[in-house]
């Protein structure tokens, strides 16, 4: 941790230090600190798609209200503009739309992203959540089972388990 803090101070225009430091904060579930580091990375080195994408996701998950969701939307659009073919970047923007209540657009975007990367448990979970919220319990269960079949410890695994259990009641 201290090494990456020093790296950011020594080379504030190098995005790698910011990305590693923020990732460490995320692993420790210090999401506010991770968001601060991603924001600083964007300020110091505009065009770092990973910082924009990750900050958008964290704002959607842990933000404090509609202003954070609006900011997440802007960041998510920016990240997709920088990486339009990346299904995980598309996933983040779709998740922001889901959190903002735009289920049709979130579903469309997630279905397109899932076609490109059907082995991603995060995409399967997010699509399952959107399908469940849209009232399509059968399809939601299918996607949640795909997500949970993965051995990957992805963000949202516990939420996916809980949602699947609720849908199977």
Coordinates of C-alpha atoms in Angstrom, one line a residue:
X1 CA 0.0 0.0 0.0
X2 CA 2.7 2.4 1.0
X3 CA 4.7 1.6 -2.1
X4 CA 1.8 2.6 -4.4
X5 CA 1.1 5.8 -2.4
X6 CA 4.7 6.7 -2.9
X7 CA 4.5 5.8 -6.6
X8 CA 1.5 8.2 -7.0
X9 CA 3.4 11.0 -5.3
X10 CA 6.6 10.4 -7.3
X11 CA 4.9 10.0 -10.7
X12 CA 1.4 11.7 -10.6
X13 CA 1.0 11.4 -14.4
X14 CA 1.5 7.6 -14.3
X15 CA -1.9 5.8 -14.1
X16 CA -0.5 2.5 -12.9
X17 CA 0.1 3.6 -9.4
X18 CA -3.4 5.0 -9.0
X19 CA -5.0 1.9 -10.5
X20 CA -3.1 -0.4 -8.1
X21 CA -3.7 1.7 -5.1
X22 CA -7.4 1.9 -5.8
X23 CA -7.6 -1.8 -6.4
X24 CA -6.0 -2.5 -3.0
X25 CA -8.5 -0.2 -1.4
X26 CA -11.3 -2.1 -3.1
X27 CA -9.9 -5.4 -1.9
X28 CA -10.0 -4.0 1.6
X29 CA -13.6 -2.8 1.0
X30 CA -12.5 0.8 1.5
X31 CA -14.7 2.0 -1.3
X32 CA -14.6 5.7 -0.5
X33 CA -10.8 5.7 -0.6
X34 CA -10.8 3.7 -3.9
X35 CA -13.3 6.2 -5.4
X36 CA -11.0 9.1 -4.3
X37 CA -8.0 7.5 -5.9
X38 CA -9.8 6.8 -9.2
X39 CA -11.1 10.4 -9.2
X40 CA -7.6 11.7 -8.7
X41 CA -6.3 9.4 -11.5
X42 CA -8.9 10.9 -13.9
X43 CA -8.0 14.4 -12.8
X44 CA -4.2 13.8 -13.3
X45 CA -4.3 11.6 -16.3
X46 CA -7.4 12.1 -18.4
X47 CA -8.2 9.2 -20.7
X48 CA -7.6 6.4 -18.3
X49 CA -10.5 4.2 -19.2
X50 CA -10.1 1.8 -16.3
X51 CA -10.3 4.6 -13.7
X52 CA -13.4 6.0 -15.4
X53 CA -15.0 2.5 -15.6
X54 CA -14.1 1.5 -12.1
X55 CA -15.2 4.8 -10.5
X56 CA -18.5 4.6 -12.4
X57 CA -19.1 1.1 -11.0
X58 CA -18.3 2.1 -7.4
X59 CA -20.4 5.2 -7.6
X60 CA -23.3 3.1 -8.8
X61 CA -22.8 0.6 -6.0
X62 CA -21.8 2.8 -3.1
X63 CA -22.7 6.3 -4.1
X64 CA -24.8 8.5 -1.9
X65 CA -27.6 9.4 -4.3
X66 CA -28.8 10.7 -7.6
X67 CA -25.8 13.0 -8.1
X68 CA -23.4 10.1 -7.8
X69 CA -25.6 8.1 -10.2
X70 CA -25.5 11.0 -12.7
X71 CA -21.7 11.2 -12.3
X72 CA -21.5 7.4 -12.8
X73 CA -23.5 7.7 -16.0
X74 CA -21.1 10.3 -17.4
X75 CA -18.1 8.3 -16.4
X76 CA -19.6 5.1 -17.8
X77 CA -20.4 6.7 -21.2
X78 CA -16.8 8.1 -21.3
X79 CA -15.3 4.7 -20.6
X80 CA -17.5 3.1 -23.3
X81 CA -16.4 5.8 -25.7
X82 CA -12.8 4.9 -25.0
X83 CA -13.4 1.1 -25.1
X84 CA -16.5 0.5 -27.1
X85 CA -15.9 -3.2 -27.8
X86 CA -15.1 -4.2 -24.2
X87 CA -18.0 -6.2 -22.8
X88 CA -17.0 -5.5 -19.2
X89 CA -17.0 -1.7 -19.8
X90 CA -20.4 -2.1 -21.4
X91 CA -21.4 -4.1 -18.3
X92 CA -20.5 -1.2 -16.1
X93 CA -22.6 1.3 -18.1
X94 CA -25.5 -1.1 -18.2
X95 CA -25.3 -1.6 -14.4
X96 CA -25.4 2.2 -14.0
X97 CA -28.6 2.3 -16.1
X98 CA -30.0 -0.5 -14.0
X99 CA -29.3 1.4 -10.8
X100 CA -30.9 4.5 -12.4
X101 CA -34.0 2.4 -13.1
X102 CA -33.7 2.1 -16.9
X103 CA -34.3 -1.6 -17.1
X104 CA -34.9 -1.9 -20.9
X105 CA -31.6 -0.2 -21.8
X106 CA -29.7 -2.1 -19.1
X107 CA -31.1 -5.4 -20.3
X108 CA -30.3 -4.7 -24.0
X109 CA -26.8 -3.6 -23.1
X110 CA -26.2 -6.6 -20.8
X111 CA -27.5 -9.1 -23.4
X112 CA -25.2 -7.7 -26.0
X113 CA -22.2 -7.8 -23.6
X114 CA -23.1 -11.3 -22.5
X115 CA -23.1 -12.5 -26.1
X116 CA -19.5 -11.4 -26.3
X117 CA -18.4 -12.7 -23.0
X118 CA -20.7 -15.5 -21.8
X119 CA -18.1 -16.9 -19.5
X120 CA -18.1 -13.8 -17.3
X121 CA -19.8 -14.5 -14.0
X122 CA -20.2 -10.7 -13.3
X123 CA -22.1 -10.3 -16.6
X124 CA -24.3 -13.3 -15.9
X125 CA -25.1 -12.0 -12.4
X126 CA -25.9 -8.5 -13.6
X127 CA -28.0 -9.8 -16.4
X128 CA -29.8 -12.1 -14.0
X129 CA -30.5 -9.2 -11.6
X130 CA -31.9 -7.1 -14.4
X131 CA -34.1 -10.0 -15.7
X132 CA -35.4 -10.6 -12.1
X133 CA -36.2 -6.9 -11.7
X134 CA -38.0 -7.0 -15.1
X135 CA -40.2 -9.9 -13.9
X136 CA -38.5 -12.7 -15.9
X137 CA -37.7 -15.1 -13.0
X138 CA -37.0 -18.1 -15.1
X139 CA -34.4 -16.4 -17.3
X140 CA -33.0 -14.7 -14.2
X141 CA -32.5 -18.0 -12.4
X142 CA -30.7 -19.4 -15.4
X143 CA -28.2 -16.5 -15.6
X144 CA -27.7 -16.5 -11.8
X145 CA -26.9 -20.2 -11.9
X146 CA -24.3 -19.5 -14.6
X147 CA -22.7 -16.8 -12.5
X148 CA -22.6 -19.0 -9.4
X149 CA -21.2 -22.0 -11.3
X150 CA -18.0 -20.0 -11.7
X151 CA -15.2 -20.6 -9.3
X152 CA -14.3 -16.9 -9.6
X153 CA -14.9 -14.8 -6.5
X154 CA -16.6 -11.9 -8.2
X155 CA -18.0 -8.7 -6.8
X156 CA -21.7 -9.5 -6.2
X157 CA -21.4 -13.2 -5.6
X158 CA -23.2 -13.1 -2.3
X159 CA -26.0 -10.9 -3.8
X160 CA -26.3 -13.3 -6.6
X161 CA -26.7 -16.2 -4.1
X162 CA -29.3 -14.3 -2.2
X163 CA -31.3 -13.3 -5.3
X164 CA -31.3 -16.9 -6.6
X165 CA -32.5 -18.2 -3.3
X166 CA -35.3 -15.6 -3.3
X167 CA -36.3 -16.6 -6.8
X168 CA -36.4 -20.3 -5.9
X169 CA -38.7 -19.8 -3.0

